[in-house]
Tab-separated table of C-alpha atoms and ligand atoms in Angstrom:
chain	number	residue	atom	x	y	z
A	7	UNK	CA	-13.392	-76.904	-57.514
A	8	UNK	CA	-11.985	-78.899	-54.252
A	9	UNK	CA	-9.048	-76.321	-52.877
A	10	UNK	CA	-7.251	-78.405	-50.845
A	11	UNK	CA	-4.918	-81.834	-51.903
A	12	UNK	CA	-3.301	-84.028	-49.573
A	13	UNK	CA	-4.309	-82.764	-45.853
A	14	UNK	CA	-3.369	-83.743	-42.987
A	15	UNK	CA	-4.385	-83.736	-39.702
A	16	UNK	CA	-3.003	-81.076	-36.696
A	17	UNK	CA	-5.491	-81.786	-33.928
A	18	UNK	CA	-6.995	-83.963	-33.082
A	19	UNK	CA	-8.437	-83.612	-29.263
A	20	UNK	CA	-9.381	-87.188	-28.509
A	21	UNK	CA	-8.364	-89.313	-31.298
A	22	UNK	CA	-10.016	-90.822	-34.377
A	23	UNK	CA	-13.502	-91.243	-33.769
A	24	UNK	CA	-15.964	-93.763	-35.564
A	25	UNK	CA	-15.445	-96.379	-38.176
A	26	UNK	CA	-15.725	-98.959	-36.190
A	27	UNK	CA	-11.845	-99.341	-36.274
A	28	UNK	CA	-11.969	-98.611	-32.399
A	29	UNK	CA	-13.255	-102.150	-30.692
A	30	UNK	CA	-14.846	-103.246	-33.702
A	31	UNK	CA	-12.259	-106.272	-34.104
A	32	UNK	CA	-12.768	-107.362	-30.343
A	33	UNK	CA	-15.964	-108.091	-30.735
A	34	UNK	CA	-17.674	-111.003	-29.077
A	35	UNK	CA	-17.600	-114.648	-31.357
A	36	UNK	CA	-20.781	-114.626	-28.279
A	37	UNK	CA	-23.914	-113.358	-30.414
A	38	UNK	CA	-23.389	-116.070	-32.619
A	39	UNK	CA	-24.796	-118.829	-30.442
A	40	UNK	CA	-27.765	-117.220	-30.919
A	41	UNK	CA	-28.762	-117.373	-33.959
A	42	UNK	CA	-31.579	-115.796	-35.370
A	43	UNK	CA	-34.756	-117.233	-34.900
A	44	UNK	CA	-37.306	-115.438	-38.288
A	45	UNK	CA	-40.848	-117.207	-35.585
A	46	UNK	CA	-40.326	-114.082	-33.116
A	47	UNK	CA	-40.699	-111.136	-34.861
A	48	UNK	CA	-43.164	-109.633	-35.145
A	49	UNK	CA	-43.640	-108.865	-38.674
A	50	UNK	CA	-46.113	-106.157	-38.971
A	51	UNK	CA	-45.266	-104.316	-36.767
A	52	UNK	CA	-43.379	-101.611	-38.886
A	53	UNK	CA	-45.630	-101.332	-42.243
A	54	UNK	CA	-46.255	-97.701	-43.541
A	55	UNK	CA	-45.803	-96.597	-39.568
A	56	UNK	CA	-46.477	-93.118	-38.904
A	57	UNK	CA	-45.568	-91.572	-36.146
A	58	UNK	CA	-47.008	-88.786	-34.621
A	59	UNK	CA	-45.557	-86.218	-32.106
A	60	UNK	CA	-47.762	-85.876	-29.097
A	61	UNK	CA	-46.837	-81.940	-28.283
A	62	UNK	CA	-44.265	-79.858	-29.849
A	63	UNK	CA	-40.907	-79.093	-30.945
A	64	UNK	CA	-38.371	-78.663	-29.680
A	65	UNK	CA	-34.920	-81.097	-30.120
A	66	UNK	CA	-34.486	-82.532	-26.660
A	67	UNK	CA	-38.432	-81.889	-25.299
A	68	UNK	CA	-39.282	-83.854	-22.538
A	69	UNK	CA	-39.742	-87.281	-22.407
A	70	UNK	CA	-42.634	-88.865	-23.992
A	71	UNK	CA	-44.439	-91.859	-23.953
A	72	UNK	CA	-43.551	-93.293	-26.979
A	73	UNK	CA	-44.865	-97.036	-26.906
A	74	UNK	CA	-48.190	-94.842	-26.354
A	75	UNK	CA	-47.163	-93.672	-29.334
A	76	UNK	CA	-46.560	-96.081	-31.496
A	77	UNK	CA	-49.166	-98.214	-30.445
A	78	UNK	CA	-51.511	-95.393	-31.628
A	79	UNK	CA	-50.244	-95.153	-35.263
A	80	UNK	CA	-51.319	-98.880	-35.187
A	81	UNK	CA	-54.334	-98.303	-34.632
A	82	UNK	CA	-54.442	-95.527	-36.435
A	83	UNK	CA	-55.955	-93.932	-33.640
A	84	UNK	CA	-53.127	-90.898	-34.092
A	85	UNK	CA	-54.252	-88.279	-32.266
A	86	UNK	CA	-52.604	-84.828	-33.167
A	87	UNK	CA	-52.479	-85.577	-37.758
A	88	UNK	CA	-51.043	-82.117	-37.839
A	89	UNK	CA	-47.532	-82.427	-36.267
A	90	UNK	CA	-46.176	-86.131	-37.470
A	91	UNK	CA	-43.032	-87.504	-39.675
A	92	UNK	CA	-43.716	-89.754	-41.886
A	93	UNK	CA	-41.134	-92.459	-41.453
A	94	UNK	CA	-41.482	-93.816	-44.894
A	95	UNK	CA	-40.025	-90.083	-45.776
A	96	UNK	CA	-36.442	-91.715	-44.242
A	97	UNK	CA	-33.678	-93.597	-45.499
A	98	UNK	CA	-31.674	-94.963	-43.302
A	99	UNK	CA	-28.746	-96.782	-43.704
A	100	UNK	CA	-26.770	-99.350	-41.753
A	101	UNK	CA	-22.951	-100.203	-42.191
A	102	UNK	CA	-21.775	-103.323	-41.908
A	103	UNK	CA	-19.785	-106.360	-43.198
A	104	UNK	CA	-19.848	-109.762	-44.029
A	105	UNK	CA	-17.305	-111.280	-40.754
A	106	UNK	CA	-20.562	-109.447	-38.051
A	107	UNK	CA	-23.597	-109.967	-40.075
A	108	UNK	CA	-23.816	-112.655	-37.203
A	109	UNK	CA	-22.829	-110.712	-34.557
A	110	UNK	CA	-24.321	-107.733	-35.128
A	111	UNK	CA	-27.419	-108.238	-37.209
A	112	UNK	CA	-29.569	-110.450	-35.635
A	113	UNK	CA	-30.205	-108.002	-32.475
A	114	UNK	CA	-30.802	-105.641	-34.912
A	115	UNK	CA	-33.658	-108.084	-37.234
A	116	UNK	CA	-35.148	-108.624	-33.951
A	117	UNK	CA	-35.559	-105.178	-32.599
A	118	UNK	CA	-35.461	-101.643	-34.484
A	119	UNK	CA	-36.043	-102.587	-37.544
A	120	UNK	CA	-38.688	-104.049	-36.939
A	121	UNK	CA	-40.052	-100.529	-36.810
A	122	UNK	CA	-38.196	-98.858	-39.800
A	123	UNK	CA	-38.421	-102.384	-42.110
A	124	UNK	CA	-39.364	-100.668	-45.178
A	125	UNK	CA	-36.812	-96.990	-44.536
A	126	UNK	CA	-33.574	-99.586	-43.525
A	127	UNK	CA	-31.529	-100.969	-45.796
A	128	UNK	CA	-27.741	-102.817	-44.549
A	129	UNK	CA	-25.044	-102.053	-46.740
A	130	UNK	CA	-22.034	-104.456	-46.494
A	131	UNK	CA	-19.332	-105.741	-48.535
A	132	UNK	CA	-20.484	-109.520	-49.499
A	133	UNK	CA	-23.633	-111.383	-50.611
A	134	UNK	CA	-25.590	-113.539	-47.982
A	135	UNK	CA	-28.256	-115.460	-48.827
A	136	UNK	CA	-29.828	-115.949	-45.628
A	137	UNK	CA	-29.772	-111.943	-44.197
A	138	UNK	CA	-30.799	-111.537	-47.975
A	139	UNK	CA	-34.309	-112.802	-47.145
A	140	UNK	CA	-34.057	-111.914	-43.258
A	141	UNK	CA	-33.918	-108.671	-44.312
A	142	UNK	CA	-36.263	-108.758	-47.203
A	143	UNK	CA	-34.083	-108.095	-50.026
A	144	UNK	CA	-32.842	-104.846	-47.981
A	145	UNK	CA	-28.830	-105.944	-48.439
A	146	UNK	CA	-26.568	-104.044	-50.608
A	147	UNK	CA	-23.599	-105.540	-51.740
A	148	UNK	CA	-21.113	-102.608	-52.003
A	149	UNK	CA	-18.363	-104.173	-53.591
A	150	UNK	CA	-16.225	-102.019	-51.341
A	151	UNK	CA	-13.465	-103.824	-49.528
A	152	UNK	CA	-14.378	-105.594	-46.767
A	153	UNK	CA	-11.155	-104.246	-44.990
A	154	UNK	CA	-11.425	-101.401	-41.907
A	155	UNK	CA	-9.278	-99.030	-44.029
A	156	UNK	CA	-10.405	-95.614	-44.627
A	157	UNK	CA	-10.732	-96.294	-48.361
A	158	UNK	CA	-13.032	-99.117	-47.802
A	159	UNK	CA	-15.337	-96.983	-45.008
A	160	UNK	CA	-15.765	-94.042	-47.471
A	161	UNK	CA	-16.649	-96.555	-50.303
A	162	UNK	CA	-19.590	-97.918	-48.322
A	163	UNK	CA	-20.365	-93.976	-47.236
A	164	UNK	CA	-20.132	-93.588	-51.447
A	165	UNK	CA	-22.471	-96.202	-52.044
A	166	UNK	CA	-24.847	-95.289	-48.470
A	167	UNK	CA	-25.120	-92.299	-50.370
A	168	UNK	CA	-25.235	-92.742	-53.914
A	169	UNK	CA	-28.435	-95.066	-53.110
A	170	UNK	CA	-29.552	-92.381	-50.899
A	171	UNK	CA	-30.334	-89.891	-53.524
A	172	UNK	CA	-31.586	-92.491	-56.204
A	173	UNK	CA	-34.223	-92.731	-53.721
A	174	UNK	CA	-37.280	-90.541	-53.056
A	175	UNK	CA	-36.774	-89.945	-49.385
A	176	UNK	CA	-36.543	-86.791	-47.490
A	177	UNK	CA	-33.761	-87.994	-45.353
A	178	UNK	CA	-30.581	-89.502	-45.085
A	179	UNK	CA	-30.005	-91.052	-41.583
A	180	UNK	CA	-26.595	-92.700	-41.709
A	181	UNK	CA	-26.014	-95.586	-38.578
A	182	UNK	CA	-23.326	-98.662	-37.561
A	183	UNK	CA	-24.029	-102.318	-36.650
A	184	UNK	CA	-23.357	-101.243	-33.823
A	185	UNK	CA	-26.483	-98.506	-33.149
A	186	UNK	CA	-29.764	-98.816	-31.522
A	187	UNK	CA	-31.859	-96.345	-32.937
A	188	UNK	CA	-34.858	-95.172	-31.619
A	189	UNK	CA	-37.280	-95.016	-34.356
A	190	UNK	CA	-39.813	-93.337	-32.697
A	191	UNK	CA	-37.417	-90.548	-31.566
A	192	UNK	CA	-35.541	-89.955	-34.408
A	193	UNK	CA	-38.935	-89.394	-36.314
A	194	UNK	CA	-40.118	-86.777	-33.639
A	195	UNK	CA	-36.195	-85.340	-34.583
A	196	UNK	CA	-36.962	-85.068	-37.951
A	197	UNK	CA	-40.114	-83.355	-37.286
A	198	UNK	CA	-38.426	-80.599	-36.007
A	199	UNK	CA	-36.756	-79.689	-39.143
A	200	UNK	CA	-37.315	-79.252	-42.804
A	201	UNK	CA	-36.194	-81.243	-45.223
A	202	UNK	CA	-36.225	-78.318	-47.712
A	203	UNK	CA	-33.155	-77.112	-46.144
A	204	UNK	CA	-30.030	-77.601	-45.433
A	205	UNK	CA	-29.542	-79.284	-42.842
A	206	UNK	CA	-26.919	-81.610	-41.155
A	207	UNK	CA	-27.635	-83.115	-38.032
A	208	UNK	CA	-25.442	-85.149	-35.743
A	209	UNK	CA	-22.705	-85.126	-32.801
A	210	UNK	CA	-19.063	-84.602	-32.864
A	211	UNK	CA	-17.085	-86.569	-30.423
A	212	UNK	CA	-14.190	-83.729	-29.651
A	213	UNK	CA	-14.213	-80.876	-28.288
A	214	UNK	CA	-12.977	-78.712	-30.643
A	215	UNK	CA	-13.522	-78.340	-34.456
A	216	UNK	CA	-10.693	-80.799	-35.785
A	217	UNK	CA	-8.277	-78.193	-37.932
A	218	UNK	CA	-6.413	-79.839	-40.832
A	219	UNK	CA	-3.372	-78.380	-42.606
A	220	UNK	CA	-3.336	-77.504	-46.706
A	221	UNK	CA	-0.115	-78.925	-48.121
A	222	UNK	CA	-0.943	-79.834	-51.267
A	223	UNK	CA	-0.181	-76.144	-52.860
A	224	UNK	CA	3.067	-75.929	-54.723
A	225	UNK	CA	4.077	-73.207	-52.889
A	226	UNK	CA	3.772	-74.635	-49.676
A	227	UNK	CA	5.252	-72.045	-47.088
A	228	UNK	CA	3.019	-69.209	-48.589
A	229	UNK	CA	-0.054	-70.244	-49.475
A	230	UNK	CA	-1.073	-73.450	-46.807
A	231	UNK	CA	-3.530	-73.063	-44.279
A	232	UNK	CA	-5.366	-74.672	-41.629
A	233	UNK	CA	-8.906	-75.292	-42.476
A	234	UNK	CA	-11.415	-75.608	-38.884
A	235	UNK	CA	-14.664	-77.865	-39.048
A	236	UNK	CA	-17.321	-80.313	-37.265
A	237	UNK	CA	-17.856	-83.112	-38.124
A	238	UNK	CA	-20.319	-85.779	-37.216
A	239	UNK	CA	-19.405	-89.154	-35.669
A	240	UNK	CA	-20.383	-91.826	-37.959
A	241	UNK	CA	-20.502	-94.439	-35.285
A	242	UNK	CA	-23.528	-92.299	-33.538
A	243	UNK	CA	-25.521	-91.705	-36.699
A	244	UNK	CA	-26.528	-88.688	-38.645
A	245	UNK	CA	-28.897	-87.339	-40.617
A	246	UNK	CA	-28.518	-85.173	-44.312
A	247	UNK	CA	-31.675	-82.961	-45.716
A	248	UNK	CA	-32.417	-83.752	-49.095
A	249	UNK	CA	-32.088	-80.488	-50.065
A	250	UNK	CA	-27.913	-80.753	-48.496
A	251	UNK	CA	-27.521	-83.803	-50.504
A	252	UNK	CA	-28.583	-82.746	-53.745
A	253	UNK	CA	-26.180	-79.487	-52.943
A	254	UNK	CA	-23.405	-82.399	-52.465
A	255	UNK	CA	-23.887	-84.190	-55.379
A	256	UNK	CA	-22.094	-82.519	-58.177
A	257	UNK	CA	-19.421	-82.973	-55.617
A	258	UNK	CA	-19.468	-85.818	-54.214
A	259	UNK	CA	-22.206	-87.829	-56.111
A	260	UNK	CA	-21.816	-90.906	-58.159
A	261	UNK	CA	-18.698	-92.559	-56.000
A	262	UNK	CA	-16.944	-88.400	-55.997
A	263	UNK	CA	-16.535	-88.869	-52.486
A	264	UNK	CA	-14.610	-91.726	-52.267
A	265	UNK	CA	-11.930	-89.067	-54.268
A	266	UNK	CA	-12.694	-86.591	-51.607
A	267	UNK	CA	-11.306	-88.835	-48.503
A	268	UNK	CA	-8.357	-90.245	-51.046
A	269	UNK	CA	-7.772	-86.289	-51.406
A	270	UNK	CA	-7.386	-85.240	-47.527
A	271	UNK	CA	-7.190	-89.014	-46.145
A	272	UNK	CA	-9.246	-89.204	-43.488
A	273	UNK	CA	-12.230	-91.204	-42.290
A	274	UNK	CA	-15.178	-91.372	-44.253
A	275	UNK	CA	-17.015	-89.010	-41.488
A	276	UNK	CA	-14.604	-86.729	-41.127
A	277	UNK	CA	-14.851	-86.295	-44.840
A	278	UNK	CA	-18.129	-86.075	-44.783
A	279	UNK	CA	-18.118	-83.279	-42.446
A	280	UNK	CA	-15.484	-81.412	-44.725
A	281	UNK	CA	-17.562	-81.349	-47.581
A	282	UNK	CA	-20.231	-80.085	-46.068
A	283	UNK	CA	-18.607	-77.496	-43.595
A	284	UNK	CA	-15.544	-76.819	-45.460
A	285	UNK	CA	-16.153	-77.030	-49.256
A	286	UNK	CA	-20.153	-76.437	-48.608
A	287	UNK	CA	-19.995	-74.199	-45.809
A	288	UNK	CA	-22.703	-75.300	-44.186
A	289	UNK	CA	-22.963	-76.035	-40.787
A	290	UNK	CA	-23.341	-79.061	-38.535
A	291	UNK	CA	-26.081	-78.859	-36.221
A	292	UNK	CA	-25.079	-80.522	-32.781
A	293	UNK	CA	-27.840	-83.085	-31.534
A	294	UNK	CA	-26.781	-84.076	-28.073
A	295	UNK	CA	-29.194	-87.233	-28.707
A	296	UNK	CA	-26.724	-89.682	-30.822
A	297	UNK	CA	-24.703	-91.495	-29.001
A	298	UNK	CA	-21.238	-93.825	-30.092
A	299	UNK	CA	-19.541	-96.228	-28.621
A	300	UNK	CA	-16.813	-93.662	-27.671
A	301	UNK	CA	-19.166	-92.442	-24.799
A	302	UNK	CA	-19.740	-94.472	-21.992
A	303	UNK	CA	-23.172	-95.846	-22.422
A	304	UNK	CA	-23.470	-96.617	-18.607
A	305	UNK	CA	-24.170	-93.070	-17.616
A	306	UNK	CA	-27.689	-92.710	-20.455
A	307	UNK	CA	-30.408	-92.550	-17.587
A	308	UNK	CA	-33.210	-95.202	-17.571
A	309	UNK	CA	-34.932	-92.269	-17.331
A	310	UNK	CA	-34.053	-90.346	-20.430
A	311	UNK	CA	-34.222	-93.937	-23.033
A	312	UNK	CA	-36.841	-92.479	-24.939
A	313	UNK	CA	-35.335	-88.857	-25.549
A	314	UNK	CA	-32.203	-90.530	-26.348
A	315	UNK	CA	-31.804	-90.916	-30.599
A	316	UNK	CA	-29.413	-94.043	-30.550
A	317	UNK	CA	-27.691	-95.959	-28.851
A	318	UNK	CA	-24.407	-98.232	-28.723
A	319	UNK	CA	-21.836	-100.859	-27.359
A	320	UNK	CA	-18.452	-102.054	-27.323
A	321	UNK	CA	-16.179	-104.380	-25.749
A	322	UNK	CA	-12.786	-103.981	-24.401
A	323	UNK	CA	-12.144	-106.873	-22.770
A	324	UNK	CA	-13.435	-110.523	-22.194
A	325	UNK	CA	-15.949	-109.821	-19.390
A	326	UNK	CA	-15.605	-105.851	-20.198
A	327	UNK	CA	-18.381	-104.216	-21.957
A	328	UNK	CA	-19.456	-100.786	-22.752
A	329	UNK	CA	-23.068	-100.906	-22.197
A	330	UNK	CA	-26.299	-99.544	-21.919
A	331	UNK	CA	-26.800	-100.063	-17.796
A	332	UNK	CA	-30.433	-101.934	-17.700
A	333	UNK	CA	-31.658	-105.055	-16.007
A	334	UNK	CA	-33.657	-106.885	-17.919
A	335	UNK	CA	-32.313	-110.373	-20.234
A	336	UNK	CA	-29.285	-112.355	-18.913
A	337	UNK	CA	-26.179	-110.509	-20.026
A	338	UNK	CA	-25.668	-114.541	-21.160
A	339	UNK	CA	-28.811	-113.752	-23.894
A	340	UNK	CA	-28.422	-110.337	-24.119
A	341	UNK	CA	-24.964	-109.217	-24.729
A	342	UNK	CA	-25.372	-105.584	-25.922
A	343	UNK	CA	-28.383	-105.025	-23.596
A	344	UNK	CA	-30.091	-104.036	-27.275
A	345	UNK	CA	-33.167	-107.075	-26.289
A	346	UNK	CA	-33.839	-105.318	-22.343
A	347	UNK	CA	-33.748	-101.472	-23.613
A	348	UNK	CA	-35.846	-102.599	-26.401
A	349	UNK	CA	-38.449	-103.734	-24.198
A	350	UNK	CA	-38.009	-100.872	-21.641
A	351	UNK	CA	-38.933	-98.430	-24.865
A	352	UNK	CA	-41.437	-101.252	-26.600
A	353	UNK	CA	-42.646	-103.954	-23.796
A	354	UNK	CA	-45.658	-104.676	-25.988
A	355	UNK	CA	-43.078	-106.660	-28.865
A	356	UNK	CA	-43.705	-110.048	-28.250
A	357	UNK	CA	-40.518	-111.658	-26.611
A	358	UNK	CA	-39.958	-108.989	-24.396
A	359	UNK	CA	-41.926	-110.650	-20.863
A	360	UNK	CA	-45.280	-109.884	-20.193
B	558	LIG	C1	-50.161	-109.777	-39.831
B	558	LIG	O1	-51.061	-109.167	-41.090
B	558	LIG	C2	-51.392	-110.299	-41.904
B	558	LIG	C3	-51.718	-109.400	-43.147
B	558	LIG	O2	-52.199	-107.963	-42.481
B	558	LIG	C4	-52.017	-110.683	-41.058
B	558	LIG	O3	-53.382	-111.951	-41.903
B	558	LIG	C5	-51.692	-112.061	-39.575
B	558	LIG	O4	-52.754	-112.024	-38.890
B	558	LIG	C6	-50.647	-110.659	-39.059
B	558	LIG	N1	-50.936	-111.301	-37.609
B	558	LIG	C7	-50.402	-110.477	-36.523
B	558	LIG	C8	-49.048	-111.309	-35.562
B	558	LIG	O5	-50.972	-109.983	-36.486
B	559	LIG	C1	-46.816	-95.964	-21.621
B	559	LIG	O1	-47.436	-96.405	-22.586
B	559	LIG	C2	-48.167	-98.132	-21.804
B	559	LIG	C3	-49.037	-97.836	-22.157
B	559	LIG	O2	-50.200	-97.623	-22.421
B	559	LIG	C4	-48.067	-97.606	-20.045
B	559	LIG	O3	-48.360	-99.120	-19.723
B	559	LIG	C5	-47.229	-97.206	-19.341
B	559	LIG	O4	-46.909	-97.085	-18.113
B	559	LIG	C6	-47.173	-95.865	-20.558
B	559	LIG	N1	-45.618	-95.406	-19.467
B	559	LIG	C7	-44.947	-93.867	-18.795
B	559	LIG	C8	-43.535	-93.749	-18.811
B	559	LIG	O5	-46.018	-93.999	-19.151
B	560	LIG	C1	-21.810	-105.327	-57.247
B	560	LIG	O1	-21.909	-105.828	-58.334
B	560	LIG	C2	-22.270	-106.986	-58.603
B	560	LIG	C3	-22.362	-107.712	-59.546
B	560	LIG	O2	-21.729	-107.603	-60.582
B	560	LIG	C4	-23.540	-105.521	-59.420
B	560	LIG	O3	-24.323	-106.403	-59.820
B	560	LIG	C5	-24.305	-104.669	-58.071
B	560	LIG	O4	-24.960	-103.331	-59.108
B	560	LIG	C6	-22.984	-103.702	-57.937
B	560	LIG	N1	-23.507	-103.033	-56.390
B	560	LIG	C7	-23.324	-101.697	-56.427
B	560	LIG	C8	-23.593	-101.216	-55.276
B	560	LIG	O5	-22.292	-101.373	-57.474
B	561	LIG	C1	2.591	-69.039	-55.830
B	561	LIG	O1	2.262	-67.928	-54.753
B	561	LIG	C2	1.942	-66.733	-55.417
B	561	LIG	C3	1.856	-65.536	-54.555
B	561	LIG	O2	1.072	-65.494	-54.066
B	561	LIG	C4	1.008	-66.697	-57.182
B	561	LIG	O3	1.037	-65.857	-57.583
B	561	LIG	C5	1.294	-68.052	-57.642
B	561	LIG	O4	0.563	-68.259	-58.877
B	561	LIG	C6	1.791	-69.040	-57.072
B	561	LIG	N1	2.101	-70.571	-57.974
B	561	LIG	C7	1.123	-71.137	-57.815
B	561	LIG	C8	1.793	-72.826	-58.520
B	561	LIG	O5	0.560	-71.534	-56.837
B	562	LIG	C1	-2.698	-74.599	-37.820
B	562	LIG	O1	-2.811	-75.104	-37.025
B	562	LIG	C2	-1.953	-75.423	-35.725
B	562	LIG	C3	-2.485	-75.940	-34.440
B	562	LIG	O2	-3.681	-75.242	-34.274
B	562	LIG	C4	-1.318	-74.163	-35.522
B	562	LIG	O3	0.116	-74.104	-34.602
B	562	LIG	C5	-0.683	-73.171	-36.736
B	562	LIG	O4	-0.199	-71.723	-36.366
B	562	LIG	C6	-1.631	-73.076	-37.732
B	562	LIG	N1	-1.345	-72.507	-38.958
B	562	LIG	C7	-2.029	-71.559	-39.680
B	562	LIG	C8	-1.006	-71.343	-40.924
B	562	LIG	O5	-2.542	-70.660	-39.259
């Protein structure tokens, strides 16, 4: 059973990461001007897409021509069927909230969602007929509060986790609504690991593991002890294998994730790390190619874009954006740079300049 009760934060090297609490409130309303032109969508872009690796495994293997790989799988001419990840075995959840649907979902739906339509589900906090339709009924109303509080965020993560458990997918990958997911690169990452083994893949946003102090015990002075663990920043995205998720199920399934979050009073992604590293004794495998908006996006070199798994963005001030540095569409129509990034990675999309 759970040893800890209420614990509190002792050390936090930088600041509380993840959870869209940082940089989300100020998100520009400008995206709303753009709306979604569903005609632009490449309806046939993604169904039954099977990713094939061009060469051997290894996290961070050198750049491959993913546009070629994707095109090849479209035409069924994948040359190396032995080393492939069926993207259909991945459950992709995107955490969002009703007030961000209009500003954040259109660019996702127009870009990377098209490469993983069957696998991607949006977890939100209100019914939205428009986006329900745009996502082919892939919006899930968690019935969680739409606040940005810890409880609401743990509530959503809990629903994401439970819906994954009910699915038959081999991998659970969580992202935020300000992430761009390089779908083929995600598939090649997962091809390096077995879903029948315990894997927690992600990237911390602090330099040392988190230390929290157990304060629950009645024998406070005698028994209190530090608990040390790593956690993957939710805002950068992370993946869990089904084997690990099944081990978590008795303690964190069926909504129990929320009570653990309540007990340690820490955000959803920290709670995830606590469950996996502290309660189950499994380790986070650090994957450097996940990126949250806590990182300065401009330092990602364009020549490495196809190796990166996620990208993000945030707005600091009126004209001060933390975005990927890339030429392409004018900032006026591509403030997040995700359209330009997408065209760089997948130039065959119809909205991309020829
Ligand atoms: C998309 O797929 C449908 C059904 O397979 C086909 O009729 C249609 O021509 C395709 N559209 C494009 C743009 O390839
Ligand atoms: C990737 O493949 C496409 C299509 O074959 C080609 O046009 C492009 O130049 C290639 N890019 C790189 C970096 O090799
Ligand atoms: C949210 O509430 C509705 C209406 O009660 C229900 O149909 C739906 O299943 C609930 N969603 C979840 C994820 O529990
Ligand atoms: C307090 O600590 C003592 C010695 O470690 C132990 O015997 C006792 O059961 C503890 N009491 C509680 C309430 O945990
Ligand atoms: C817990 O960690 C804090 C901060 O690193 C340290 O000051 C304290 O001595 C530790 N307490 C125990 C019981 O190890």
